Each structure stands twice: as C-alpha cells, then as structure tokens.
C-alpha cells in the first residue's frame, strides 16, 4: 500500500532560509516559519489542478504549503508537468526526482458549488495510489485543500494527517486578551473570546466543539466551558478561592481541575456541566496541572510534595502517587501524547525552561529545544508534533517541534504576545 | 465587526454570570460578596410570637474604618505584603500591617476582603498560580489568627498574570511576589 522510499542523505538539507508560507495579509495573522525539517523528506510534485485558475489559486498552494510545513515532504517544481486528475505518472516527474505526483480538477457544478477531484500516483511503480472527490462551497476551498493534504500525507507516511485540525491560543495586545482559533497553517483566525482580563489554560474537548479555559474576568480565576459554534459558555467551576488548570476526561464528560476551596491547590474532578465535585487526591503540598492519560486510567500532575516541583501520576481510582520525573529541580506541565507513548513537559536546565520529552516505556528523556522560556506544550492529535509557547526578543511566540526534535516551526503575530496554545483533536 | 464582537462578548459574559448562579450545585462557599443575610437571625421566622419582635442589628460597616482605608496616614492604607523568592512566610516587617487589617475585619463583621496572591513570571503559569495561592493563603491564615473571620475572607491567586512590574530584573520580580488585601468595592 505504501511506497517504499529509498532515501539518501541528499534530502537531508535543513531549510536554513526562513520560508514565509502565510503572507502577512490580514491583521493579526499568524505567520509560520519553518526552521528545521525532517531528514528523509518524500519528494513530491503537486501540479496545478485543471480549472483551478478560473476559481482560486488557493487550492494547490495550500496543499503544497501544508506538505512542506510538515517537514516530511520536499516539493518538486511542477511547472510544465502535465496536470489534471487523469495525468498519468510520467517520466518527466520521475526525472525531476519526484517519487509521488498528484494532480486534479476543479469544476463548477450547476448550483454554483465546486467539485474537486484529485489522484495520487507513485512515479517509481507507475501506479495510482488513490484519489478523492469533494463537493464543496467556494468558502471551503482551503478546508478542501487541507483534506487533500491529509489524504496525501496518510497515503505516503502511513500516519494520519493533522492539516484539517485547528489550534487555540491567547493573543495579548494593548492590554486586551483574545482567545483565538485558527487553522494549523495560521489562516482563518477567529476570536472566540475577548476580555480585559487574562485568559489562560485553554484546552479542547475531545469532540473538538468546546474549549475549557480559565478566565480572570471576575477578578479571580474561574473555569468556563465555551461552545465554539454557538458562543455560549457556562461556568464549570467557581468555588471560593481559585479555580484553574482544567483537563478533559477522554469521554468529554468530566474535567480534572485544581480548586483551593478546601485549602491549598488540590486536584478535583467536576462534571463538564459544572455538576458534582469530587476530590481526586489529598496532599499538604501544591498539586496542579492535572492531565488524563489517553486511556483515562491515570492522572499526570505537577506537585512540590517532594520539595521541588516534579511530575507524578495517580490512578483515577485513587491510591498512592508515583513520581515520574527525577532529573533536575523543576519539571512541570505534563502532557501525555495521544498515542500514550511519550510525555512532553517543561524542565528547568541551568535557568532555562525547555520543552522536554520522555519515552514512557524506557524513561529516556530528551530536551527538544534550545530556547529558554518554553511553556504550555500541546501535542498534535497524531502525536508527531508538539506546539508550545516560547519567547523570542522579549515577545511571546508559538513554536512547534516534532517529537524527534527534527522538524521545527515558529508561529508569530506581528506586534502582539501570543501564548497558551492548544492543538485540537481530529475533526470528525 | 469589532464592536459587534465586543457587544456579543458582553452578552455572553452576562449569560455566563447567570449560568454561574443557576447551574452551579449548591456550594456553601459561594456566598455572594457584600450581601448580609438576615434570615438566620430571625427576619421572616414563622415561630416568632407576633407580640415579640426579634431585634436584628445590620452588620454594617463603620464609616471611620472606610475612611481609614483611604487615608494615606492610616495603618490600613497599605494593602501589599511582599515575599521572598519561592517563599510564603510573612516577614516580620509586614506583621503590623496584617495586624491592623485583622483589627479592621474584626471590628466590621459585614466587610469582606479578597486577598489576591501573585507570583513572578518565571516558569509555568499554572504552577505560578498555585504559588500565588500559597501567598494569599498565608495572609488569610495570619488575618484569621488575629481576629478576621473565615466568612469575611476569600484568598485567590492571579499567578503571574497581573504583574505590577514587567522588567526582567530581580527588583521587578520582587514587586510581583505579592499578596494584596482588597475590600468590598475594591476588586
């Protein structure tokens, strides 16, 4: 089913020059810069789709940008290659070094909607790998392009693509805070919440329709659940004291939270609708930043019960906490990967706060960045990339790095601080 | 576009506040700040004989106390207590200030206080929120030992989110490791 590529090191060039993929057209547009790429990039040619010129150039340019940004593909110049959905794999594409070739058509249906079709070919085996057809409105051209990218990515890498997912983050500008949602390429940014007071810890519900977050609009931290489609939101936890660090259970029905109503920052579970509150663990120390493991059996959290902040885990049914991190005196913000294999967190190394990953089977750790103020890691749903906040030149930016540390991207908004990223689950 | 979004967010906030009152399970700790509940001391009680009247004293606030809060020369004018790095103990130099506020709370059972704890910016936002909470809790505990009542005081944390000083220096960070004592109407 998948191509067996025979890569050589000639593809292992790092993308040194900053490649600006999202032009700074709109206000507060997220700009994405690739600062590192994978070692073995699949050479692929995406020809312009027939009929695309009369509709929008956005389609294939979005597909190319998606694949390039992933760090797993090397784009071959398609000019002059036969285009269209029925373009057979040809010697010219192969001669240019493309192992794969995709082409398609965009047609306007009588009702004004578009029909987009494409096919993917293996130029080595001279074989068709598959194709798709989508009926869509003109406003869905970019969304359709992301679905094509997801299809190509999955066919050629064997893992699910994340181009149709979204990211949430907080932009601070001129004393205002905005919780924004954007596509993973930074386009289509929308404001979900605007406030004069801070917003922190946004996190997606497993169905991708809601965000839980902490807002200080009532002069203290209160946890809200916000339905993105309707804009309706409700209070999930507003007890005496502070309410913070929401984390969804895998079934989307409950939130692990930190409350101080009984003294100290302690772990509780509440219904996502704000009903019922049960204590998860008891300690005389700080317990915070709970996260469910993907199987729902464990809660990872940060605690200073041993004298310095370290990561622990506890069964959702209670029992003794097990310490997870041992190196160094500051390990916080645990984020288990959706596939359950790795744990991302922030460690302090010689005064620098850096994104770190632990293989949960071997307990081997690796610092993934060379920055100094990393915060708030969030895994892509396919577990390959980790989005996090960091600081460059005194300004908050988002960055993403692959779990193996090779692929690196930077996302920034001109003249604004951007922080608290959260990557959505797969879109259904 | 922008004003509409802003109006919408106001409406949404109002809805959320309504939701806060209706959807939250009954929790004794969620007393609305500043409301004096007279029912427990006899108003509307059906067992009271109609020939006797149960006297209720409104737990009002002594106007001289309110004036003192605004008087730069008074012992309760200052509201901030500063902490050392990674510390939550109240240093001796701040004990007279805590004592003065505790006396004000004891004299005015109807007055409510919110203590906002703060932390410097280094490290995790949520962990810093917990550090700020420890500082607010330390101030609350000291006030209660000196005459403040549990029902009067709420300790919360703003973590690293509301820095008083934004330079990346130790003197600036020291200003942000702080607990602020705010009274009804001040937060």
PDB file of N, CA and C in Angstrom, chain B residues 46-81:
ATOM      1  N   UNK B  46     -41.154  32.044  61.220  1.00  0.00           N
ATOM      2  CA  UNK B  46     -42.564  31.793  61.459  1.00  0.00           C
ATOM      3  C   UNK B  46     -42.847  31.365  62.898  1.00  0.00           C
ATOM      4  N   UNK B  47     -41.809  30.988  63.667  1.00  0.00           N
ATOM      5  CA  UNK B  47     -42.033  30.528  65.034  1.00  0.00           C
ATOM      6  C   UNK B  47     -42.069  31.697  66.024  1.00  0.00           C
ATOM      7  N   UNK B  48     -41.767  32.891  65.542  1.00  0.00           N
ATOM      8  CA  UNK B  48     -41.748  34.039  66.439  1.00  0.00           C
ATOM      9  C   UNK B  48     -43.171  34.450  66.802  1.00  0.00           C
ATOM     10  N   UNK B  49     -43.428  34.679  68.110  1.00  0.00           N
ATOM     11  CA  UNK B  49     -44.736  35.163  68.538  1.00  0.00           C
ATOM     12  C   UNK B  49     -44.958  36.549  67.971  1.00  0.00           C
ATOM     13  N   UNK B  50     -46.209  36.829  67.543  1.00  0.00           N
ATOM     14  CA  UNK B  50     -46.461  38.138  66.942  1.00  0.00           C
ATOM     15  C   UNK B  50     -46.339  39.280  67.940  1.00  0.00           C
ATOM     16  N   UNK B  51     -46.343  38.959  69.251  1.00  0.00           N
ATOM     17  CA  UNK B  51     -46.273  40.047  70.233  1.00  0.00           C
ATOM     18  C   UNK B  51     -44.844  40.434  70.567  1.00  0.00           C
ATOM     19  N   UNK B  52     -43.864  39.588  70.174  1.00  0.00           N
ATOM     20  CA  UNK B  52     -42.472  39.974  70.418  1.00  0.00           C
ATOM     21  C   UNK B  52     -41.771  40.166  69.085  1.00  0.00           C
ATOM     22  N   UNK B  53     -40.804  41.015  69.110  1.00  0.00           N
ATOM     23  CA  UNK B  53     -40.056  41.301  67.882  1.00  0.00           C
ATOM     24  C   UNK B  53     -38.599  40.931  68.098  1.00  0.00           C
ATOM     25  N   UNK B  54     -38.051  40.107  67.215  1.00  0.00           N
ATOM     26  CA  UNK B  54     -36.637  39.741  67.331  1.00  0.00           C
ATOM     27  C   UNK B  54     -35.787  40.865  66.766  1.00  0.00           C
ATOM     28  N   UNK B  55     -34.947  41.441  67.584  1.00  0.00           N
ATOM     29  CA  UNK B  55     -34.149  42.553  67.082  1.00  0.00           C
ATOM     30  C   UNK B  55     -33.012  42.071  66.185  1.00  0.00           C
ATOM     31  N   UNK B  56     -32.808  42.737  65.103  1.00  0.00           N
ATOM     32  CA  UNK B  56     -31.706  42.421  64.183  1.00  0.00           C
ATOM     33  C   UNK B  56     -30.825  43.653  64.056  1.00  0.00           C
ATOM     34  N   UNK B  57     -29.539  43.446  64.258  1.00  0.00           N
ATOM     35  CA  UNK B  57     -28.620  44.547  64.038  1.00  0.00           C
ATOM     36  C   UNK B  57     -27.949  44.336  62.680  1.00  0.00           C
ATOM     37  N   UNK B  58     -28.128  45.274  61.793  1.00  0.00           N
ATOM     38  CA  UNK B  58     -27.474  45.168  60.491  1.00  0.00           C
ATOM     39  C   UNK B  58     -25.965  45.217  60.702  1.00  0.00           C
ATOM     40  N   UNK B  59     -25.283  44.240  60.134  1.00  0.00           N
ATOM     41  CA  UNK B  59     -23.834  44.211  60.300  1.00  0.00           C
ATOM     42  C   UNK B  59     -23.211  45.190  59.310  1.00  0.00           C
ATOM     43  N   UNK B  60     -23.432  46.424  59.581  1.00  0.00           N
ATOM     44  CA  UNK B  60     -22.944  47.473  58.694  1.00  0.00           C
ATOM     45  C   UNK B  60     -21.458  47.692  58.845  1.00  0.00           C
ATOM     46  N   UNK B  61     -20.984  48.673  58.164  1.00  0.00           N
ATOM     47  CA  UNK B  61     -19.554  48.949  58.180  1.00  0.00           C
ATOM     48  C   UNK B  61     -19.328  50.328  58.791  1.00  0.00           C
ATOM     49  N   UNK B  62     -18.483  50.356  59.773  1.00  0.00           N
ATOM     50  CA  UNK B  62     -18.149  51.589  60.482  1.00  0.00           C
ATOM     51  C   UNK B  62     -17.547  52.603  59.504  1.00  0.00           C
ATOM     52  N   UNK B  63     -18.181  53.771  59.344  1.00  0.00           N
ATOM     53  CA  UNK B  63     -17.680  54.736  58.361  1.00  0.00           C
ATOM     54  C   UNK B  63     -16.247  55.196  58.626  1.00  0.00           C
ATOM     55  N   UNK B  64     -15.833  55.185  59.889  1.00  0.00           N
ATOM     56  CA  UNK B  64     -14.449  55.622  60.148  1.00  0.00           C
ATOM     57  C   UNK B  64     -13.455  54.596  59.606  1.00  0.00           C
ATOM     58  N   UNK B  65     -13.874  53.304  59.600  1.00  0.00           N
ATOM     59  CA  UNK B  65     -12.993  52.275  59.034  1.00  0.00           C
ATOM     60  C   UNK B  65     -12.813  52.489  57.540  1.00  0.00           C
ATOM     61  N   UNK B  66     -13.919  52.818  56.869  1.00  0.00           N
ATOM     62  CA  UNK B  66     -13.838  53.052  55.423  1.00  0.00           C
ATOM     63  C   UNK B  66     -12.969  54.259  55.116  1.00  0.00           C
ATOM     64  N   UNK B  67     -13.091  55.278  55.963  1.00  0.00           N
ATOM     65  CA  UNK B  67     -12.274  56.482  55.765  1.00  0.00           C
ATOM     66  C   UNK B  67     -10.797  56.155  55.954  1.00  0.00           C
ATOM     67  N   UNK B  68     -10.504  55.287  56.957  1.00  0.00           N
ATOM     68  CA  UNK B  68      -9.115  54.921  57.236  1.00  0.00           C
ATOM     69  C   UNK B  68      -8.459  54.226  56.043  1.00  0.00           C
ATOM     70  N   UNK B  69      -9.266  53.408  55.317  1.00  0.00           N
ATOM     71  CA  UNK B  69      -8.715  52.680  54.163  1.00  0.00           C
ATOM     72  C   UNK B  69      -8.210  53.640  53.083  1.00  0.00           C
ATOM     73  N   UNK B  70      -8.787  54.842  53.070  1.00  0.00           N
ATOM     74  CA  UNK B  70      -8.417  55.806  52.021  1.00  0.00           C
ATOM     75  C   UNK B  70      -7.426  56.857  52.522  1.00  0.00           C
ATOM     76  N   UNK B  71      -7.070  56.775  53.807  1.00  0.00           N
ATOM     77  CA  UNK B  71      -6.195  57.786  54.405  1.00  0.00           C
ATOM     78  C   UNK B  71      -4.738  57.331  54.358  1.00  0.00           C
ATOM     79  N   UNK B  72      -3.919  58.018  53.570  1.00  0.00           N
ATOM     80  CA  UNK B  72      -2.517  57.597  53.431  1.00  0.00           C
ATOM     81  C   UNK B  72      -1.769  57.522  54.761  1.00  0.00           C
ATOM     82  N   UNK B  73      -2.270  58.206  55.804  1.00  0.00           N
ATOM     83  CA  UNK B  73      -1.569  58.198  57.087  1.00  0.00           C
ATOM     84  C   UNK B  73      -2.036  57.053  57.988  1.00  0.00           C
ATOM     85  N   UNK B  74      -3.094  56.330  57.550  1.00  0.00           N
ATOM     86  CA  UNK B  74      -3.625  55.282  58.430  1.00  0.00           C
ATOM     87  C   UNK B  74      -2.826  53.983  58.318  1.00  0.00           C
ATOM     88  N   UNK B  75      -2.943  53.152  59.357  1.00  0.00           N
ATOM     89  CA  UNK B  75      -2.202  51.885  59.397  1.00  0.00           C
ATOM     90  C   UNK B  75      -2.741  50.855  58.409  1.00  0.00           C
ATOM     91  N   UNK B  76      -3.960  51.099  57.877  1.00  0.00           N
ATOM     92  CA  UNK B  76      -4.528  50.126  56.933  1.00  0.00           C
ATOM     93  C   UNK B  76      -4.502  50.631  55.487  1.00  0.00           C
ATOM     94  N   UNK B  77      -3.793  51.745  55.259  1.00  0.00           N
ATOM     95  CA  UNK B  77      -3.750  52.288  53.900  1.00  0.00           C
ATOM     96  C   UNK B  77      -3.011  51.336  52.950  1.00  0.00           C
ATOM     97  N   UNK B  78      -1.902  50.791  53.435  1.00  0.00           N
ATOM     98  CA  UNK B  78      -1.153  49.860  52.588  1.00  0.00           C
ATOM     99  C   UNK B  78      -1.846  48.504  52.534  1.00  0.00           C
ATOM    100  N   UNK B  79      -1.793  47.878  51.380  1.00  0.00           N
ATOM    101  CA  UNK B  79      -2.510  46.604  51.187  1.00  0.00           C
ATOM    102  C   UNK B  79      -1.596  45.471  50.771  1.00  0.00           C
ATOM    103  N   UNK B  80      -0.347  45.782  50.471  1.00  0.00           N
ATOM    104  CA  UNK B  80       0.517  44.775  49.847  1.00  0.00           C
ATOM    105  C   UNK B  80       1.540  44.191  50.811  1.00  0.00           C
ATOM    106  N   UNK B  81       1.688  42.864  50.727  1.00  0.00           N
ATOM    107  CA  UNK B  81       2.696  42.157  51.505  1.00  0.00           C
ATOM    108  C   UNK B  81       3.615  41.456  50.504  1.00  0.00           C
TER     109      UNK B  81
END
